[in-house]
mmCIF file of C-alpha atoms in Angstrom:
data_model
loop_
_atom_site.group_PDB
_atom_site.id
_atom_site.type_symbol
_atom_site.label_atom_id
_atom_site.label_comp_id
_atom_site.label_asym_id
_atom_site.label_seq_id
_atom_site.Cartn_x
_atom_site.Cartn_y
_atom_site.Cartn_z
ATOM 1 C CA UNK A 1 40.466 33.390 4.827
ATOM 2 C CA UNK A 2 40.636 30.173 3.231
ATOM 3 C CA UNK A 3 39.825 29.264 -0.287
ATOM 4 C CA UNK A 4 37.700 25.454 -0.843
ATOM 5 C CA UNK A 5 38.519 24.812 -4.260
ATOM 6 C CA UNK A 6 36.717 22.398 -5.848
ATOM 7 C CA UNK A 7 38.446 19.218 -7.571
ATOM 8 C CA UNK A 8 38.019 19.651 -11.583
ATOM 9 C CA UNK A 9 35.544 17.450 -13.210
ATOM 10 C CA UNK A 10 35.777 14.203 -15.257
ATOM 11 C CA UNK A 11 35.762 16.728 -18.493
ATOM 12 C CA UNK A 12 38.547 18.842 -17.627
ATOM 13 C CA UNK A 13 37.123 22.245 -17.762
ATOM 14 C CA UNK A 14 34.477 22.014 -15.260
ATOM 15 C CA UNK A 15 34.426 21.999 -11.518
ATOM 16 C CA UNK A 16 32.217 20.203 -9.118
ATOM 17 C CA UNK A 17 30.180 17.067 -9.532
ATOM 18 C CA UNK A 18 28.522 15.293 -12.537
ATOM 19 C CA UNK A 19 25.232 16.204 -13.550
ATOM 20 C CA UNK A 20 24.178 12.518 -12.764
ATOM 21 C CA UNK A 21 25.943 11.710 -9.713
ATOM 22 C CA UNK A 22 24.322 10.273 -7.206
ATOM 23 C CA UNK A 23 24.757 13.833 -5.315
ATOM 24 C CA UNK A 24 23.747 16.078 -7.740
ATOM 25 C CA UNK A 25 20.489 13.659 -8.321
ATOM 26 C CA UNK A 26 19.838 14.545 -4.709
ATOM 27 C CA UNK A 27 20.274 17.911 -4.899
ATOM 28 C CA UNK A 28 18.283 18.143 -7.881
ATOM 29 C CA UNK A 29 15.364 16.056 -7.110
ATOM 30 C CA UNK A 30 16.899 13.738 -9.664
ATOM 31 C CA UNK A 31 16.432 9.696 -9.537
ATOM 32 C CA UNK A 32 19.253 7.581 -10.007
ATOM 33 C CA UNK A 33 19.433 5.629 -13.323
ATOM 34 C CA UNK A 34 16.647 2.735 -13.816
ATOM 35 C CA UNK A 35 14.530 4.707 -11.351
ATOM 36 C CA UNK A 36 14.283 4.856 -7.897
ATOM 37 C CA UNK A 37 10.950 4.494 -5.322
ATOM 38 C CA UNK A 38 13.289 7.425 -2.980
ATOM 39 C CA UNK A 39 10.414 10.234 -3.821
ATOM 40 C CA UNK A 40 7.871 8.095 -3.167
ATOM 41 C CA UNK A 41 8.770 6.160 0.035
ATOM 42 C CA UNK A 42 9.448 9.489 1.136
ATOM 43 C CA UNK A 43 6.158 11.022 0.207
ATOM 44 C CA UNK A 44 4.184 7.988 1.696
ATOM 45 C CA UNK A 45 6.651 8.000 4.877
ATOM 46 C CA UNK A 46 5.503 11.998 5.155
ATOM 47 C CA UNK A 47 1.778 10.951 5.444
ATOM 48 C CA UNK A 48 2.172 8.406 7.391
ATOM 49 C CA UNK A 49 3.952 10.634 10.151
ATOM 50 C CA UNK A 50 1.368 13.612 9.612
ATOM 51 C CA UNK A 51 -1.339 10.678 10.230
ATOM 52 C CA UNK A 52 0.319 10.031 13.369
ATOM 53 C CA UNK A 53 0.212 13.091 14.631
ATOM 54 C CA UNK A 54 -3.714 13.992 13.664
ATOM 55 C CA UNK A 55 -4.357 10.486 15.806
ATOM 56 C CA UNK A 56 -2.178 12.138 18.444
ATOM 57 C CA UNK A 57 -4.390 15.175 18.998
ATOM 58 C CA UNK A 58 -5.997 15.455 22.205
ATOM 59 C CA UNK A 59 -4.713 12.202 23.475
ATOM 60 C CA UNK A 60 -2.387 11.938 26.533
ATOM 61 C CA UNK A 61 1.226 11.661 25.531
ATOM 62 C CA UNK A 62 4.845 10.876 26.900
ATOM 63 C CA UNK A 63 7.706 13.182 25.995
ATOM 64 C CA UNK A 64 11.473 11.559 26.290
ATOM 65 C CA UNK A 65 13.530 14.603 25.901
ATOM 66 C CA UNK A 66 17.177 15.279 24.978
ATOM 67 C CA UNK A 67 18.246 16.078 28.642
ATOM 68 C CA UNK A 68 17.032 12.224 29.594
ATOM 69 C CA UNK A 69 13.806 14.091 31.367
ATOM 70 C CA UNK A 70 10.558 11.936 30.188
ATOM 71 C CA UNK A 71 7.230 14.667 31.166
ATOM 72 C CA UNK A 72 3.629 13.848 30.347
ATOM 73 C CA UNK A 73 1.436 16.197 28.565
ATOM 74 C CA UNK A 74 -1.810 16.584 26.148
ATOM 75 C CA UNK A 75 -0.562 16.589 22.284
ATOM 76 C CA UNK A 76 -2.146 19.846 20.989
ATOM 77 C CA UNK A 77 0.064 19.958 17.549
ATOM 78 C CA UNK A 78 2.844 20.678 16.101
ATOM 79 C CA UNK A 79 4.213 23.489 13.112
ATOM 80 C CA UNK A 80 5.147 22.466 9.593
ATOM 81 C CA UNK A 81 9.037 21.413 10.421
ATOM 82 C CA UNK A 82 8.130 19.976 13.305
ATOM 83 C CA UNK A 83 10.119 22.660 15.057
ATOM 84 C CA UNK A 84 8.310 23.200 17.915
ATOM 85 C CA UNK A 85 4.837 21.117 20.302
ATOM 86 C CA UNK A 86 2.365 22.652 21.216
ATOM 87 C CA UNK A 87 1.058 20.563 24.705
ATOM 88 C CA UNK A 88 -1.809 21.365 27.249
ATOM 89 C CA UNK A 89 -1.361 19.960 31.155
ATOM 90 C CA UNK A 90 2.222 19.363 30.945
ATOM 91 C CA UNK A 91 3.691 17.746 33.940
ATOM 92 C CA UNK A 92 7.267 18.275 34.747
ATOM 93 C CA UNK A 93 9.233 17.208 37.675
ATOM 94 C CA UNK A 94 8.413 20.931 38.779
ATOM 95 C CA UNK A 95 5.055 20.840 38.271
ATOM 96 C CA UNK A 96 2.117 21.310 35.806
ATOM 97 C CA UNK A 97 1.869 23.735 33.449
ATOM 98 C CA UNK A 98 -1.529 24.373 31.771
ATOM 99 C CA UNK A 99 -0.091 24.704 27.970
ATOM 100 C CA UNK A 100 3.004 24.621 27.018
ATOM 101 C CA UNK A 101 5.499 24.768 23.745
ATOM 102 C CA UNK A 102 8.883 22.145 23.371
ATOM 103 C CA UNK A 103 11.435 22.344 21.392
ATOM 104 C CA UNK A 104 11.478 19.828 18.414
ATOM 105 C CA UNK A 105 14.737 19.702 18.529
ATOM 106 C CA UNK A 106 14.620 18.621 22.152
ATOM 107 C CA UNK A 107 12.145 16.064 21.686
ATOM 108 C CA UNK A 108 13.436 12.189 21.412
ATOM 109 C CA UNK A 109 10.676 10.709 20.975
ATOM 110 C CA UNK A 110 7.335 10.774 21.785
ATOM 111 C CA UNK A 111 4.156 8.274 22.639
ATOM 112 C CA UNK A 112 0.564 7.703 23.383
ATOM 113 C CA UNK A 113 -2.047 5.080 23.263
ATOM 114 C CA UNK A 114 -4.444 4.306 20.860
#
């Protein structure tokens, strides 16, 4: 079994990253130095998706999945990750299916109307 061994650090004695690198920042919730909007784009970018998806409840709603199959379904809702759809009435090249779960993983993209 192979050993990673990581490169020593700028001081000699330790090994790894700076505390203020722009990596260990991330890791560590950290900004970078003069601050950085990161956190908060990402907080507001986080609403705005879960706002998207409360507006998507109920409505009809095209699926374009990973094997290039597009299906048509109900958006029910989805878990906290965004791991996996819930969908009622979804229509499939086989057929309908009266609810339903997909994959997030497997989902592209999805759209409705407004």
């Amino acid at each position: 079994v192979g050993i990673l061994r990581l490169p020593r650090g700028p001081d000699g004695s330790s090994r790894g990253f700076l505390g203020d690198s722009p990596r260990a920042r991330a890791l560590l919730g950290g900004s970078p130095p003069g601050g950085s909007r990161v956190p908060g784009v990402r907080a507001e970018l986080r609403e705005r998706f879960l706002r998207v998806l409360g507006a998507a409840r109920g409505r009809p709603s095209r699926f374009s999945l990973r094997s290039g199959i597009r299906v048509d379904a109900e958006f029910g809702a989805a878990d906290l990750e965004f791991r996996t759809l819930q969908v009622d009435s979804l229509r499939t090249p086989l057929g309908v299916e009266a609810a339903a779960l997909l994959r997030g993983g497997d989902v592209l993209g999805f759209s409705f109307l407004i």
